PDB file of C-alpha atoms in Angstrom:
ATOM      1  CA  UNK A   1     -12.518 161.276 258.482  1.00 76.00           C
ATOM      2  CA  UNK A   2     -11.952 157.433 258.027  1.00 83.00           C
ATOM      3  CA  UNK A   3      -8.393 157.724 257.768  1.00 84.00           C
ATOM      4  CA  UNK A   4      -8.556 159.799 261.074  1.00 79.00           C
ATOM      5  CA  UNK A   5     -10.829 157.482 263.057  1.00 78.00           C
ATOM      6  CA  UNK A   6      -8.423 154.109 261.724  1.00 82.00           C
ATOM      7  CA  UNK A   7      -5.282 155.628 262.374  1.00 83.00           C
ATOM      8  CA  UNK A   8      -6.233 157.238 266.009  1.00 78.00           C
ATOM      9  CA  UNK A   9      -8.068 153.896 266.567  1.00 79.00           C
ATOM     10  CA  UNK A  10     -10.986 155.735 268.048  1.00 79.00           C
ATOM     11  CA  UNK A  11     -13.442 153.249 268.104  1.00 78.00           C
ATOM     12  CA  UNK A  12     -11.352 150.647 270.292  1.00 82.00           C
ATOM     13  CA  UNK A  13     -11.101 151.373 274.158  1.00 84.00           C
ATOM     14  CA  UNK A  14      -7.762 152.721 274.765  1.00 85.00           C
ATOM     15  CA  UNK A  15      -5.305 152.862 277.967  1.00 89.00           C
ATOM     16  CA  UNK A  16      -5.326 156.183 279.591  1.00 89.00           C
ATOM     17  CA  UNK A  17      -3.481 156.893 282.314  1.00 86.00           C
ATOM     18  CA  UNK A  18      -3.330 153.212 283.010  1.00 89.00           C
ATOM     19  CA  UNK A  19      -7.166 152.622 282.641  1.00 91.00           C
ATOM     20  CA  UNK A  20      -8.496 150.890 279.490  1.00 92.00           C
ATOM     21  CA  UNK A  21     -11.212 153.084 278.664  1.00 93.00           C
ATOM     22  CA  UNK A  22     -13.934 153.431 275.686  1.00 92.00           C
ATOM     23  CA  UNK A  23     -14.265 156.699 273.988  1.00 90.00           C
ATOM     24  CA  UNK A  24     -18.188 156.848 275.413  1.00 92.00           C
ATOM     25  CA  UNK A  25     -16.447 156.638 278.723  1.00 94.00           C
ATOM     26  CA  UNK A  26     -13.970 159.057 278.604  1.00 94.00           C
ATOM     27  CA  UNK A  27     -16.904 161.935 277.291  1.00 94.00           C
ATOM     28  CA  UNK A  28     -18.830 160.760 279.820  1.00 96.00           C
ATOM     29  CA  UNK A  29     -16.573 160.954 282.841  1.00 96.00           C
ATOM     30  CA  UNK A  30     -15.703 164.540 281.263  1.00 95.00           C
ATOM     31  CA  UNK A  31     -19.222 165.358 281.346  1.00 96.00           C
ATOM     32  CA  UNK A  32     -20.026 164.519 284.639  1.00 96.00           C
ATOM     33  CA  UNK A  33     -16.557 165.966 285.807  1.00 95.00           C
ATOM     34  CA  UNK A  34     -17.684 169.356 284.357  1.00 94.00           C
ATOM     35  CA  UNK A  35     -21.520 169.273 285.720  1.00 93.00           C
ATOM     36  CA  UNK A  36     -21.347 167.418 288.652  1.00 89.00           C
ATOM     37  CA  UNK A  37     -24.733 165.579 288.394  1.00 92.00           C
ATOM     38  CA  UNK A  38     -26.529 165.031 285.473  1.00 93.00           C
ATOM     39  CA  UNK A  39     -29.840 163.007 284.287  1.00 91.00           C
ATOM     40  CA  UNK A  40     -29.461 160.215 281.858  1.00 91.00           C
ATOM     41  CA  UNK A  41     -31.516 161.936 279.426  1.00 90.00           C
ATOM     42  CA  UNK A  42     -28.895 165.028 279.979  1.00 93.00           C
ATOM     43  CA  UNK A  43     -25.562 163.042 279.410  1.00 95.00           C
ATOM     44  CA  UNK A  44     -27.525 161.366 276.064  1.00 94.00           C
ATOM     45  CA  UNK A  45     -27.915 164.792 275.124  1.00 93.00           C
ATOM     46  CA  UNK A  46     -24.796 166.148 275.725  1.00 92.00           C
ATOM     47  CA  UNK A  47     -23.188 162.615 274.260  1.00 92.00           C
ATOM     48  CA  UNK A  48     -25.546 162.653 270.885  1.00 89.00           C
ATOM     49  CA  UNK A  49     -26.227 159.160 272.306  1.00 92.00           C
ATOM     50  CA  UNK A  50     -29.607 157.172 272.224  1.00 93.00           C
ATOM     51  CA  UNK A  51     -30.993 157.192 276.141  1.00 90.00           C
ATOM     52  CA  UNK A  52     -30.559 153.192 275.478  1.00 91.00           C
ATOM     53  CA  UNK A  53     -26.984 153.585 274.676  1.00 94.00           C
ATOM     54  CA  UNK A  54     -26.223 155.771 278.022  1.00 94.00           C
ATOM     55  CA  UNK A  55     -28.271 153.243 279.762  1.00 93.00           C
ATOM     56  CA  UNK A  56     -26.108 150.637 279.050  1.00 95.00           C
ATOM     57  CA  UNK A  57     -23.119 153.093 279.416  1.00 96.00           C
ATOM     58  CA  UNK A  58     -24.029 153.932 282.734  1.00 95.00           C
ATOM     59  CA  UNK A  59     -24.577 150.632 284.071  1.00 95.00           C
ATOM     60  CA  UNK A  60     -21.308 149.536 282.923  1.00 96.00           C
ATOM     61  CA  UNK A  61     -19.600 152.533 284.698  1.00 97.00           C
ATOM     62  CA  UNK A  62     -21.330 151.847 287.952  1.00 97.00           C
ATOM     63  CA  UNK A  63     -19.986 148.522 287.766  1.00 96.00           C
ATOM     64  CA  UNK A  64     -16.685 149.712 287.576  1.00 96.00           C
ATOM     65  CA  UNK A  65     -17.295 151.641 290.353  1.00 97.00           C
ATOM     66  CA  UNK A  66     -16.945 155.096 288.583  1.00 97.00           C
ATOM     67  CA  UNK A  67     -20.572 156.437 289.258  1.00 95.00           C
ATOM     68  CA  UNK A  68     -23.736 156.330 291.299  1.00 95.00           C
ATOM     69  CA  UNK A  69     -27.060 156.274 289.835  1.00 91.00           C
ATOM     70  CA  UNK A  70     -29.740 157.347 292.091  1.00 89.00           C
ATOM     71  CA  UNK A  71     -33.578 157.790 291.679  1.00 86.00           C
ATOM     72  CA  UNK A  72     -34.231 161.402 291.119  1.00 77.00           C
ATOM     73  CA  UNK A  73     -36.428 162.392 294.015  1.00 80.00           C
ATOM     74  CA  UNK A  74     -38.599 164.798 291.901  1.00 79.00           C
ATOM     75  CA  UNK A  75     -39.191 162.240 289.407  1.00 79.00           C
ATOM     76  CA  UNK A  76     -38.852 158.603 290.270  1.00 76.00           C
ATOM     77  CA  UNK A  77     -38.483 157.827 286.369  1.00 78.00           C
ATOM     78  CA  UNK A  78     -35.366 158.990 286.017  1.00 81.00           C
ATOM     79  CA  UNK A  79     -31.648 158.308 287.054  1.00 84.00           C
ATOM     80  CA  UNK A  80     -29.438 160.971 288.283  1.00 91.00           C
ATOM     81  CA  UNK A  81     -25.854 160.227 287.874  1.00 95.00           C
ATOM     82  CA  UNK A  82     -22.931 161.220 289.759  1.00 95.00           C
ATOM     83  CA  UNK A  83     -18.999 160.638 289.745  1.00 97.00           C
ATOM     84  CA  UNK A  84     -18.084 158.608 292.904  1.00 97.00           C
ATOM     85  CA  UNK A  85     -14.666 158.817 294.522  1.00 97.00           C
ATOM     86  CA  UNK A  86     -13.169 156.421 292.227  1.00 97.00           C
ATOM     87  CA  UNK A  87     -14.988 158.014 289.341  1.00 97.00           C
ATOM     88  CA  UNK A  88     -13.557 161.169 290.098  1.00 97.00           C
ATOM     89  CA  UNK A  89     -10.173 159.481 290.272  1.00 96.00           C
ATOM     90  CA  UNK A  90     -10.375 157.651 286.752  1.00 97.00           C
ATOM     91  CA  UNK A  91     -11.892 161.585 285.192  1.00 96.00           C
ATOM     92  CA  UNK A  92      -8.372 163.000 286.804  1.00 96.00           C
ATOM     93  CA  UNK A  93      -6.197 160.315 285.209  1.00 96.00           C
ATOM     94  CA  UNK A  94      -7.871 160.092 281.539  1.00 95.00           C
ATOM     95  CA  UNK A  95      -7.634 164.265 281.387  1.00 94.00           C
ATOM     96  CA  UNK A  96      -4.095 164.523 282.548  1.00 95.00           C
ATOM     97  CA  UNK A  97      -3.044 161.429 279.948  1.00 93.00           C
ATOM     98  CA  UNK A  98      -5.178 163.318 277.393  1.00 91.00           C
ATOM     99  CA  UNK A  99      -3.745 166.472 277.945  1.00 93.00           C
ATOM    100  CA  UNK A 100      -0.401 164.886 277.637  1.00 93.00           C
ATOM    101  CA  UNK A 101      -1.273 162.895 274.608  1.00 89.00           C
ATOM    102  CA  UNK A 102      -2.550 166.330 272.875  1.00 90.00           C
ATOM    103  CA  UNK A 103       0.157 168.462 273.900  1.00 93.00           C
ATOM    104  CA  UNK A 104       2.636 166.246 272.467  1.00 92.00           C
ATOM    105  CA  UNK A 105       0.549 166.012 269.176  1.00 89.00           C
ATOM    106  CA  UNK A 106       0.219 169.715 268.935  1.00 91.00           C
ATOM    107  CA  UNK A 107       4.371 169.988 269.625  1.00 93.00           C
ATOM    108  CA  UNK A 108       4.842 167.955 266.209  1.00 91.00           C
ATOM    109  CA  UNK A 109       2.627 170.637 264.216  1.00 94.00           C
ATOM    110  CA  UNK A 110       4.051 173.969 262.938  1.00 95.00           C
ATOM    111  CA  UNK A 111       2.473 176.978 264.009  1.00 95.00           C
ATOM    112  CA  UNK A 112       0.390 177.329 260.480  1.00 96.00           C
ATOM    113  CA  UNK A 113      -0.623 173.804 260.825  1.00 95.00           C
ATOM    114  CA  UNK A 114      -2.077 174.501 264.184  1.00 93.00           C
ATOM    115  CA  UNK A 115      -3.756 177.294 262.673  1.00 95.00           C
ATOM    116  CA  UNK A 116      -5.252 175.628 259.866  1.00 95.00           C
ATOM    117  CA  UNK A 117      -6.186 172.564 261.921  1.00 92.00           C
ATOM    118  CA  UNK A 118      -8.161 174.889 264.426  1.00 91.00           C
ATOM    119  CA  UNK A 119      -9.800 176.836 261.232  1.00 94.00           C
ATOM    120  CA  UNK A 120     -10.617 173.517 259.952  1.00 92.00           C
ATOM    121  CA  UNK A 121     -12.210 171.585 262.576  1.00 89.00           C
ATOM    122  CA  UNK A 122     -14.062 174.565 263.598  1.00 91.00           C
ATOM    123  CA  UNK A 123     -15.782 174.945 260.121  1.00 91.00           C
ATOM    124  CA  UNK A 124     -16.106 170.850 260.169  1.00 88.00           C
ATOM    125  CA  UNK A 125     -18.163 171.178 263.693  1.00 87.00           C
ATOM    126  CA  UNK A 126     -20.104 173.856 262.381  1.00 88.00           C
ATOM    127  CA  UNK A 127     -21.229 171.583 259.443  1.00 88.00           C
ATOM    128  CA  UNK A 128     -21.785 168.557 261.490  1.00 83.00           C
ATOM    129  CA  UNK A 129     -24.064 170.675 263.548  1.00 81.00           C
ATOM    130  CA  UNK A 130     -26.356 171.128 260.601  1.00 74.00           C
ATOM    131  CA  UNK A 131     -26.769 167.378 259.701  1.00 68.00           C
ATOM    132  CA  UNK A 132     -28.591 164.582 261.732  1.00 59.00           C
ATOM    133  CA  UNK A 133     -27.081 161.149 262.080  1.00 54.00           C
ATOM    134  CA  UNK A 134     -28.295 159.863 258.883  1.00 51.00           C
ATOM    135  CA  UNK A 135     -26.136 162.594 257.272  1.00 51.00           C
ATOM    136  CA  UNK A 136     -29.459 164.667 256.085  1.00 47.00           C
ATOM    137  CA  UNK A 137     -29.449 168.795 256.781  1.00 47.00           C
ATOM    138  CA  UNK A 138     -31.190 169.991 259.592  1.00 46.00           C
ATOM    139  CA  UNK A 139     -31.512 173.168 261.197  1.00 41.00           C
ATOM    140  CA  UNK A 140     -29.488 173.407 264.623  1.00 42.00           C
ATOM    141  CA  UNK A 141     -30.781 174.800 267.763  1.00 42.00           C
ATOM    142  CA  UNK A 142     -27.608 176.627 268.287  1.00 40.00           C
ATOM    143  CA  UNK A 143     -24.341 176.527 267.461  1.00 37.00           C
ATOM    144  CA  UNK A 144     -20.968 176.264 269.665  1.00 37.00           C
ATOM    145  CA  UNK A 145     -19.085 179.121 270.117  1.00 39.00           C
ATOM    146  CA  UNK A 146     -15.532 177.307 270.186  1.00 38.00           C
ATOM    147  CA  UNK A 147     -14.747 173.769 269.281  1.00 39.00           C
ATOM    148  CA  UNK A 148     -11.215 173.959 271.023  1.00 38.00           C
TER     149      UNK A 148
END
C-alpha cells in the first residue's frame, strides 16, 4: 500500500485537466456530480471523512467557485452542497483526465494482469470494508457489489 501511495503521489495535489486538485477534491467533485445535491454529512459519509474535514473541504471548494453551500430550508443546522457551473466544468475536466490516465495505465497491462488486479482489488475493498480507520475489525453495514 505504501509503495502504491508513494509511487502514485496520492497524498499530494495533482494536475487533472489543467486544474491543481487534491484527492479529496477529486472524490468530492465526483460525488456531487453523481448526486446533484448532498448535505455536508452525506458527503462526509460517502468520502469516509470527519464532518469537520468535509466542512473545510467544502469551504475551500466554495472559495474556488466550485460549489455553493446553502442552509437546508427544512433544517437550518445543515448545509446543502451543490456544484456551480464552474464546479461542473472542473468535475468534467478532472473526470476526462482521469479516464484518459486510467485507460493509458490499463493498456500497459496484459489481460491476465488486468483480471488479477480486478480480483485483487475486489478482495482488498471487501477486507477494508470490514475494518475501522484504526485497523480494528468491525461488521460493515453492507458490502459494495462492484469496486470498478
